[in-house]
Amino acid sequence: MPERQLITGNEAAAEGAIAGGCRYFFGYPITPQNRIPEYMSEHLPPIGGVYIQAESEVAAINMVYGAAATGAWAMTTSSSPGISLMQEGLSYMIGAELPCVLVNMARGGPGLGNIAPAQSDYWLATRGAGHGDGRCLTFAPFSVQEIYDLVGQAFPIAQKYRNPVMILADAVLASMREPCALRDRLDPPEEKPSWAVGGDQKGRQRNIVNSLWTDPPVMEEVNLRIQQRYREAAQNETRWTEHGADDPEILVCAYGISARICQTAIEHAAEAGVACRLIRPISLFPFPTEVIADWAQRVDKVLVVELSMGQFIEDVRLAVAGACPVELFGRTGGMLVTPEEVAERIIEIA
Amino acid sequence: MRQEVFMAGMGGQGVLLAGQLLAQTALEAGLELSWFPLYSPEVRGGRATCTLVIADGEVGSPVVGQPGSMILMDGIAVDNHLNRVRPGGLAVVNSSLAGDEVKRDDIDLVAVAATDIAAELGSERATNMVLLGAYVATTELVEEQLIEETLYRILPERHHDYIPTNVAALQRGAQLAAEQLR
């Protein structure tokens, strides 16, 4: 096993991307993720990669769009308000069937908000990606090691489904330091994808990268192809973890930093005599609907813990489908919940 | 084993560095850990806090409502946080800036005049190390010797001139805590 290093979540995202084959980074500064572009600016040029600090988030996502069209493994990173600005570019990339990876180190909002941790970009991450009938494939790590691993894995996933992949984390995960095992850096594949544009490709039919299809039947065909890829992603990329009791009274659902907090909270609750099981979706889209539906049949209640006031709970409710009551424990605006508070709430509803 | 330590003080006192040094030392000792900071945007004069959870297995929540132990580097830190130490826990307090009046009788309290001692040793900036020395001597969470070795690892070489003062501060803090515990 490689020696583990104590690094921040931001550094793990940056190094995870490079290790996964990313060689093109375009971004615009915003707290709490500035260590990612800083790291990229230091580490990409020496290995032949490209780092550009764009003039805005809008420019950054469109540089990613351009690079991705040529088959480059490109990424951008930002935090909540910056991700809002990138929505148009993401929609165009989905329409043009282009892969990229973006990381959102979410902060308190709405508006300019603050730089404290939040999960209030759940809808933005799982429903968003601008207008139209597309979404980002979205994954939510809950430790520094998992940020490193998931960001690296996101590049081949984005290529496979020709769709943007978002890694959704928050201000705590961005700035926290934990031991992280680093792998050797992989090179991106030398061969370009068959759909990539090249500028000078004598002898082969020209490729067109475009999201403008004025003929509705053609546009519908593009959409159906995208939806087919989402179904395949649901088959292959749905991920979650489970912790706690095998015969629970309460099912706790949480993702990202909230799930870390709930890991300890369900131990406190168990000490007070309330058996809980924690389901932590790692993939938010595709969502692990079936496992939550299964457990909902076997518990008295579901408690959803999120750093927002009822976004993630909607996907849980769709999965539970009325099988039992679903309650919310949320904080918002950059406030954290503590394991003690979650345990208290579990005991209250049990 | 699971130990939580919350550290708080004013920006510039080295709250985050003390936390990172203990975190890196715990890693060298083969333990699991999670460290996270919360601080205001000012470089000096704002508030700085960090939470470190050290465990010999899975760390679980990095966020702790009632930490088992605290290092409080000034009076505001004591006023804001001392009441959150878990009953039966420990607080190491900088009595140079917070007084040494015991405000709770259900926790262990180690009061060290860390800023005065650091000034005697040559730099007030070693306040954090005096307190960290006292903390480690009290909790025996990691070996004092390992902290000193880790200092050489985490400080860039251009700052190695400061290490003897920091080591002296760690040792003095440890010594004073040991005397209080006796």
XYZ file of C-alpha atoms in Angstrom:
532
model
C 0.000 0.000 0.000
C 1.367 3.471 -0.848
C 2.279 5.755 2.029
C -0.639 7.914 3.076
C -0.311 11.676 3.034
C -2.208 14.222 5.072
C -3.883 16.424 2.438
C -6.986 18.588 2.146
C -10.102 17.649 0.207
C -9.228 20.360 -2.314
C -5.763 18.879 -2.857
C -7.309 15.407 -3.118
C -9.688 16.657 -5.843
C -6.817 18.209 -7.806
C -4.372 15.318 -7.465
C -7.188 12.790 -8.007
C -7.976 14.487 -11.321
C -4.341 14.441 -12.459
C -3.953 10.816 -11.362
C -7.130 9.970 -13.289
C -5.741 11.437 -16.532
C -6.939 15.061 -16.512
C -4.542 17.330 -18.381
C -6.707 20.427 -19.026
C -7.970 22.697 -16.259
C -9.948 25.916 -16.719
C -11.284 27.776 -13.723
C -12.072 31.009 -11.969
C -11.287 31.594 -8.272
C -13.895 31.300 -5.527
C -13.635 30.280 -1.859
C -13.633 27.540 -0.516
C -12.079 25.721 -3.480
C -9.149 27.993 -4.419
C -6.574 25.405 -3.429
C -7.717 23.288 -6.415
C -6.765 25.802 -9.145
C -3.652 26.745 -7.165
C -2.590 23.079 -7.124
C -3.417 22.624 -10.804
C -1.438 25.731 -11.801
C 1.598 24.257 -10.049
C 1.285 20.625 -11.144
C -0.241 20.563 -14.659
C 2.294 22.585 -16.712
C 5.345 20.470 -15.675
C 3.661 17.307 -17.035
C 2.607 18.904 -20.320
C -0.877 19.829 -19.144
C -2.725 23.109 -19.554
C -3.877 25.413 -16.770
C -5.820 28.551 -17.617
C -7.359 30.980 -15.168
C -10.326 32.209 -17.182
C -11.827 35.682 -16.957
C -15.082 34.309 -15.499
C -16.901 31.077 -14.718
C -18.834 31.455 -17.967
C -15.549 31.565 -19.871
C -14.130 28.636 -17.872
C -16.980 26.235 -18.669
C -16.885 27.235 -22.345
C -13.125 26.563 -22.452
C -13.921 23.123 -21.005
C -16.562 22.760 -23.760
C -14.008 23.570 -26.451
C -11.309 21.298 -25.024
C -13.768 18.422 -24.532
C -14.890 18.698 -28.168
C -11.357 17.772 -29.233
C -11.357 14.704 -26.981
C -9.264 16.285 -24.196
C -9.866 15.159 -20.605
C -10.863 18.529 -19.195
C -12.255 19.809 -15.934
C -13.317 22.867 -14.011
C -14.045 23.416 -10.336
C -15.992 26.052 -8.465
C -18.329 26.667 -5.555
C -22.081 27.290 -5.537
C -22.440 30.791 -7.115
C -19.809 29.879 -9.712
C -21.608 26.634 -10.561
C -24.789 28.673 -11.140
C -22.915 30.712 -13.728
C -21.784 27.537 -15.520
C -25.294 26.158 -16.082
C -25.654 27.327 -19.687
C -22.332 25.785 -20.682
C -23.249 22.480 -19.045
C -26.558 22.363 -20.905
C -24.727 22.952 -24.199
C -22.226 20.209 -23.368
C -25.005 17.744 -22.581
C -26.710 18.692 -25.870
C -23.423 18.270 -27.750
C -22.889 14.908 -25.955
C -19.542 15.945 -24.482
C -17.807 14.641 -21.349
C -16.199 16.741 -18.630
C -15.700 16.669 -14.879
C -16.618 19.462 -12.537
C -16.251 19.711 -8.783
C -18.610 21.824 -6.659
C -17.286 22.610 -3.168
C -20.675 23.938 -2.098
C -21.130 26.862 0.293
C -24.002 28.613 2.038
C -26.550 30.388 -0.155
C -28.739 31.527 -1.865
C -27.070 34.480 -3.574
C -23.459 35.234 -2.763
C -24.170 33.627 0.618
C -21.066 32.794 2.649
C -18.076 30.453 2.635
C -19.437 27.968 5.194
C -20.422 24.357 4.380
C -23.818 23.612 2.826
C -25.631 20.954 0.812
C -28.183 23.320 -0.669
C -26.938 22.678 -4.220
C -28.546 19.221 -4.302
C -31.157 20.270 -6.838
C -28.617 22.284 -8.815
C -26.380 19.201 -8.957
C -28.986 16.523 -9.670
C -31.695 18.429 -11.575
C -29.659 21.324 -12.867
C -27.173 21.500 -15.684
C -29.196 24.368 -17.113
C -32.200 24.072 -19.399
C -33.348 21.091 -21.422
C -33.847 17.421 -20.709
C -30.365 16.605 -19.408
C -28.595 16.245 -16.081
C -25.114 15.783 -14.702
C -24.147 12.361 -13.443
C -23.471 13.309 -9.813
C -21.353 11.686 -7.099
C -20.991 12.800 -3.469
C -17.824 11.750 -1.590
C -17.677 11.846 2.229
C -13.942 11.697 2.970
C -10.700 13.044 1.546
C -9.763 9.583 0.233
C -13.134 9.245 -1.472
C -12.802 12.697 -3.098
C -9.460 11.562 -4.525
C -10.851 8.243 -5.750
C -14.125 9.569 -7.203
C -12.621 12.541 -9.045
C -10.180 10.177 -10.745
C -12.912 7.704 -11.648
C -15.162 10.499 -12.933
C -13.093 11.009 -16.113
C -13.616 7.557 -17.678
C -17.262 7.660 -16.530
C -17.778 11.019 -18.280
C -16.157 9.605 -21.435
C -18.220 6.428 -21.346
C -21.572 8.233 -21.093
C -20.486 11.363 -23.040
C -21.951 13.555 -20.307
C -20.653 15.972 -17.658
C -19.970 14.372 -14.268
C -20.269 16.501 -11.141
C -18.521 15.757 -7.869
C -20.579 17.447 -5.151
C -18.845 18.172 -1.847
C -18.842 21.131 0.551
C -16.689 23.626 2.449
C -15.825 21.167 5.253
C -14.736 18.407 2.878
C -12.786 20.999 0.845
C -10.704 22.229 3.763
C -10.462 19.120 5.935
C -7.224 17.156 6.137
C -7.231 13.372 6.263
C -4.750 10.648 5.358
C -5.000 9.812 1.663
C -3.270 7.024 -0.284
C -2.108 8.370 -3.655
C -1.682 6.208 -6.769
C 0.646 6.712 -9.702
C -0.642 9.287 -12.180
C -2.269 7.773 -15.284
C -1.876 9.251 -18.749
C -5.080 9.935 -20.681
C -5.549 7.575 -23.669
C -3.562 8.607 -26.738
C -6.284 7.668 -29.185
C -8.979 10.328 -29.543
C -12.661 9.324 -29.348
C -14.352 8.719 -32.727
C -16.583 11.782 -32.271
C -13.806 14.282 -31.460
C -13.085 17.220 -33.764
C -9.485 17.614 -34.864
C -9.214 20.467 -37.360
C -7.088 18.523 -39.816
C -8.400 15.008 -40.277
C -7.794 14.214 -43.970
C -9.459 11.096 -45.215
C -12.127 10.694 -42.576
C -15.645 12.022 -42.512
C -15.901 15.282 -40.622
C -17.306 15.248 -37.088
C -19.823 17.813 -35.924
C -20.031 18.895 -32.289
C -23.182 20.899 -31.880
C -26.244 21.339 -29.672
C -28.391 23.175 -32.232
C -30.835 20.797 -33.909
C -33.652 22.808 -35.452
C -35.565 19.765 -36.644
C -37.574 18.429 -33.656
C -37.406 14.722 -34.679
C -33.592 15.012 -34.830
C -33.478 16.807 -31.474
C -35.737 14.149 -29.978
C -33.388 11.448 -31.236
C -30.457 13.171 -29.496
C -32.501 13.349 -26.293
C -33.494 9.687 -26.446
C -29.830 8.742 -26.901
C -28.951 10.801 -23.812
C -31.749 9.157 -21.810
C -30.563 5.703 -22.899
C -27.112 6.570 -21.494
C -28.709 7.623 -18.183
C -30.449 4.237 -18.008
C -27.123 2.500 -18.614
C -25.517 4.671 -15.934
C -28.282 3.641 -13.517
C -27.376 -0.014 -14.224
C -23.617 0.428 -13.886
C -22.850 3.444 -11.720
C -25.394 3.432 -8.879
C -23.385 3.405 -5.655
C -24.118 3.583 -1.960
C -22.877 2.336 1.405
C -24.758 1.008 4.421
C -23.802 1.182 8.093
C -25.399 0.107 11.355
C -28.054 -2.285 12.595
C -29.379 -5.229 10.560
C -32.769 -5.005 12.265
C -33.328 -1.237 12.514
C -36.215 0.768 13.855
C -35.173 3.923 11.997
C -33.603 4.248 8.575
C -31.317 7.294 8.340
C -30.529 8.671 4.866
C -27.728 11.177 4.364
C -24.964 11.892 1.834
C -21.582 13.627 1.876
C -20.533 15.381 5.092
C -23.977 14.770 6.666
C -23.444 11.027 6.292
C -20.126 11.285 8.153
C -21.936 13.074 10.977
C -24.702 10.441 10.931
C -22.166 7.585 11.223
C -21.403 8.770 14.752
C -25.006 9.845 15.439
C -26.384 6.327 14.883
C -23.771 4.993 17.347
C -25.042 7.477 19.964
C -28.633 6.441 19.173
C -27.725 2.751 19.509
C -26.263 3.464 22.968
C -29.651 5.003 23.860
C -31.392 1.850 22.619
C -32.586 2.978 19.162
C -31.336 0.719 16.363
C -30.669 2.597 13.116
C -29.344 1.818 9.693
C -27.636 4.510 7.659
C -27.878 4.481 3.875
C -25.455 6.841 2.199
C -25.948 7.394 -1.524
C -22.573 7.953 -3.208
C -24.192 8.448 -6.605
C -26.957 11.076 -6.356
C -27.867 10.748 -10.033
C -28.309 7.865 -10.685
C -29.982 7.530 -7.284
C -29.951 4.252 -5.268
C -33.748 4.093 -5.214
C -34.156 0.329 -4.850
C -32.117 -0.147 -1.676
C -34.004 2.667 0.069
C -37.337 1.232 -1.141
C -36.355 -2.197 0.282
C -35.385 -0.880 3.711
C -38.442 1.419 3.885
C -40.588 -1.741 4.012
C -38.748 -2.926 7.112
C -38.510 0.183 9.349
C -40.937 2.374 11.318
C -39.630 5.686 10.033
C -37.055 7.301 7.800
C -35.012 10.312 8.957
C -33.334 12.394 6.260
C -30.407 14.553 7.388
C -29.188 17.248 5.004
C -27.568 20.713 5.167
C -30.525 22.162 3.279
C -34.213 22.485 4.023
C -35.657 19.592 2.032
C -33.952 18.915 -1.309
C -32.352 15.465 -0.947
C -35.488 14.328 0.936
C -37.476 14.472 -2.317
C -35.422 11.653 -3.865
C -35.741 9.660 -0.628
C -39.530 10.178 -0.608
C -39.768 9.041 -4.247
C -37.912 5.865 -3.212
C -39.923 5.276 -0.024
C -43.134 5.859 -2.023
C -45.328 6.205 1.052
C -44.208 2.953 2.708
C -43.516 4.793 5.997
C -43.233 8.372 7.313
C -40.177 10.343 6.155
C -38.940 13.158 8.402
C -36.408 15.909 7.789
C -33.593 17.147 9.997
C -31.988 20.029 8.162
C -29.819 23.070 8.839
C -29.088 25.669 6.215
C -27.194 28.854 5.355
C -23.788 27.402 6.262
C -24.787 25.827 9.599
C -23.615 22.324 10.510
C -25.467 19.651 12.449
C -23.662 17.767 15.210
C -23.883 14.013 15.837
C -25.384 14.788 19.261
C -28.228 16.809 17.671
C -28.953 14.112 15.079
C -28.981 11.404 17.780
C -31.393 13.496 19.844
C -33.717 13.825 16.845
C -33.546 10.072 16.154
C -34.493 9.305 19.757
C -37.295 11.900 19.599
C -38.995 10.328 16.568
C -38.371 6.683 17.554
C -9.833 4.746 21.212
C -11.450 7.928 19.920
C -10.324 11.344 21.123
C -11.692 14.668 19.929
C -9.758 17.882 20.455
C -11.185 21.275 19.621
C -8.768 24.214 19.450
C -9.724 27.889 19.427
C -8.013 31.248 19.638
C -7.438 34.419 17.705
C -6.043 34.447 14.198
C -2.226 34.532 14.255
C -1.922 32.461 17.455
C -1.222 29.299 15.497
C -4.440 27.448 16.277
C -4.449 25.750 12.872
C -0.721 24.944 12.950
C -1.012 23.334 16.394
C -3.906 21.231 15.093
C -2.071 20.223 11.921
C 1.062 19.331 13.878
C -0.907 17.044 16.182
C -2.756 15.587 13.163
C 0.477 14.830 11.294
C 1.982 13.312 14.454
C -1.054 11.064 14.851
C -0.611 9.919 11.241
C 3.062 9.137 11.922
C 1.902 7.137 14.966
C -0.273 5.009 12.674
C -3.616 6.397 13.854
C -6.683 7.449 11.831
C -7.695 11.099 11.967
C -9.752 13.915 10.549
C -8.925 17.636 10.946
C -10.980 20.562 9.805
C -10.687 24.311 10.316
C -13.296 27.036 10.599
C -12.000 30.588 10.596
C -12.931 34.125 9.666
C -11.368 35.726 6.570
C -8.906 37.986 8.489
C -5.274 36.755 8.648
C -4.801 38.251 12.136
C -7.299 39.247 14.780
C -10.204 37.147 13.506
C -11.327 33.940 15.207
C -9.761 30.600 14.349
C -10.891 27.136 15.374
C -10.127 23.603 14.313
C -11.401 20.195 15.285
C -9.252 17.076 15.254
C -10.654 13.599 15.777
C -8.109 10.838 16.329
C -9.089 7.179 16.463
C -7.492 3.765 16.245
C -10.311 2.699 13.899
C -12.894 4.505 11.760
C -12.998 8.213 12.651
C -16.731 8.781 12.002
C -17.954 12.351 12.324
C -15.333 15.077 11.989
C -17.927 17.436 13.479
C -18.347 17.187 17.246
C -20.897 19.072 19.346
C -19.349 18.247 22.735
C -15.649 17.464 22.280
C -13.834 15.356 24.849
C -11.019 17.904 25.041
C -10.139 21.475 24.104
C -7.139 23.765 23.820
C -8.353 27.341 24.400
C -5.803 30.003 23.579
C -7.489 33.192 24.818
C -10.334 34.549 26.924
C -12.838 34.763 24.073
C -12.198 31.104 23.257
C -12.896 30.202 26.891
C -16.065 32.308 26.968
C -17.346 30.852 23.680
C -16.444 27.206 24.001
C -15.559 25.979 27.521
C -19.194 25.113 28.247
C -19.170 22.607 25.338
C -16.457 20.313 26.765
C -18.048 16.935 27.433
C -18.482 16.283 31.192
C -15.452 14.319 32.376
C -13.360 15.865 29.586
C -10.305 18.126 29.566
C -9.585 21.779 28.815
C -6.071 23.177 28.429
C -6.328 26.948 28.861
C -3.882 29.770 28.193
C -4.078 31.557 31.560
C -1.925 34.445 30.249
C -4.953 35.647 28.267
C -7.857 33.916 30.004
C -7.072 33.832 33.716
C -6.931 30.559 35.593
C -10.263 30.703 37.369
C -11.890 27.281 37.155
C -15.320 27.830 35.630
C -16.362 24.183 35.566
C -15.949 21.499 38.202
C -17.008 18.536 36.050
C -13.930 18.552 33.764
C -10.152 18.464 34.190
C -8.659 21.883 33.690
C -4.988 22.523 33.001
C -4.114 26.240 33.090
C -0.757 27.289 31.665
C 0.519 30.881 31.307
C 1.511 29.978 27.776
C 2.009 33.450 26.283
C 4.232 34.576 29.186
C 6.271 31.379 28.997
C 6.611 31.653 25.225
C 7.811 35.270 25.602
C 10.423 34.119 28.158
C 11.594 31.484 25.698
C 12.108 34.144 23.042
C 8.861 34.386 21.049
C 5.213 34.866 21.980
C 4.432 33.039 18.762
C 5.345 29.770 20.500
C 2.225 30.103 22.700
C 0.520 27.363 20.717
C 3.429 24.968 21.317
C 3.421 25.523 25.097
C -0.294 24.621 25.125
C 0.186 21.661 22.784
C 3.009 20.370 25.007
C 0.729 20.635 28.040
C -2.076 18.880 26.157
C 0.041 15.970 24.981
C 1.629 15.478 28.407
C -1.857 15.358 29.948
C -3.525 13.067 27.435
C -0.533 10.935 26.354
C -2.276 10.791 22.970
C 1.049 10.652 21.108
C 4.715 10.584 22.159
C 6.175 14.045 22.826
C 9.331 12.988 21.004
C 7.293 12.171 17.881
C 5.806 15.703 17.844
C 9.292 17.188 17.878
C 10.369 14.960 14.987
C 7.211 15.840 13.070
C 7.965 19.560 13.396
C 11.050 19.031 11.252
C 8.925 17.226 8.676
C 6.070 19.722 8.314
C 7.906 23.059 8.608
C 9.624 24.210 5.405
C 13.414 24.243 5.788
C 13.557 28.052 5.770
C 11.659 27.975 9.078
C 13.849 25.351 10.781
C 15.614 28.143 12.737
C 12.429 28.473 14.805
C 12.289 24.814 15.762
C 14.520 24.946 18.874
C 12.239 27.618 20.406
C 9.188 25.538 19.513
C 10.703 22.397 20.998
C 11.607 24.273 24.194
C 8.009 25.549 24.333
C 6.575 22.050 23.886
C 8.824 20.700 26.660
C 8.067 23.565 29.062
C 4.312 23.125 28.506
C 4.607 19.399 29.121
C 6.603 19.970 32.289
C 4.091 22.475 33.725
C 1.146 20.220 32.957
C 2.893 17.302 34.641
C 3.450 19.458 37.749
C -0.238 20.474 37.825
C -1.380 16.892 37.473
C 0.785 15.847 40.423
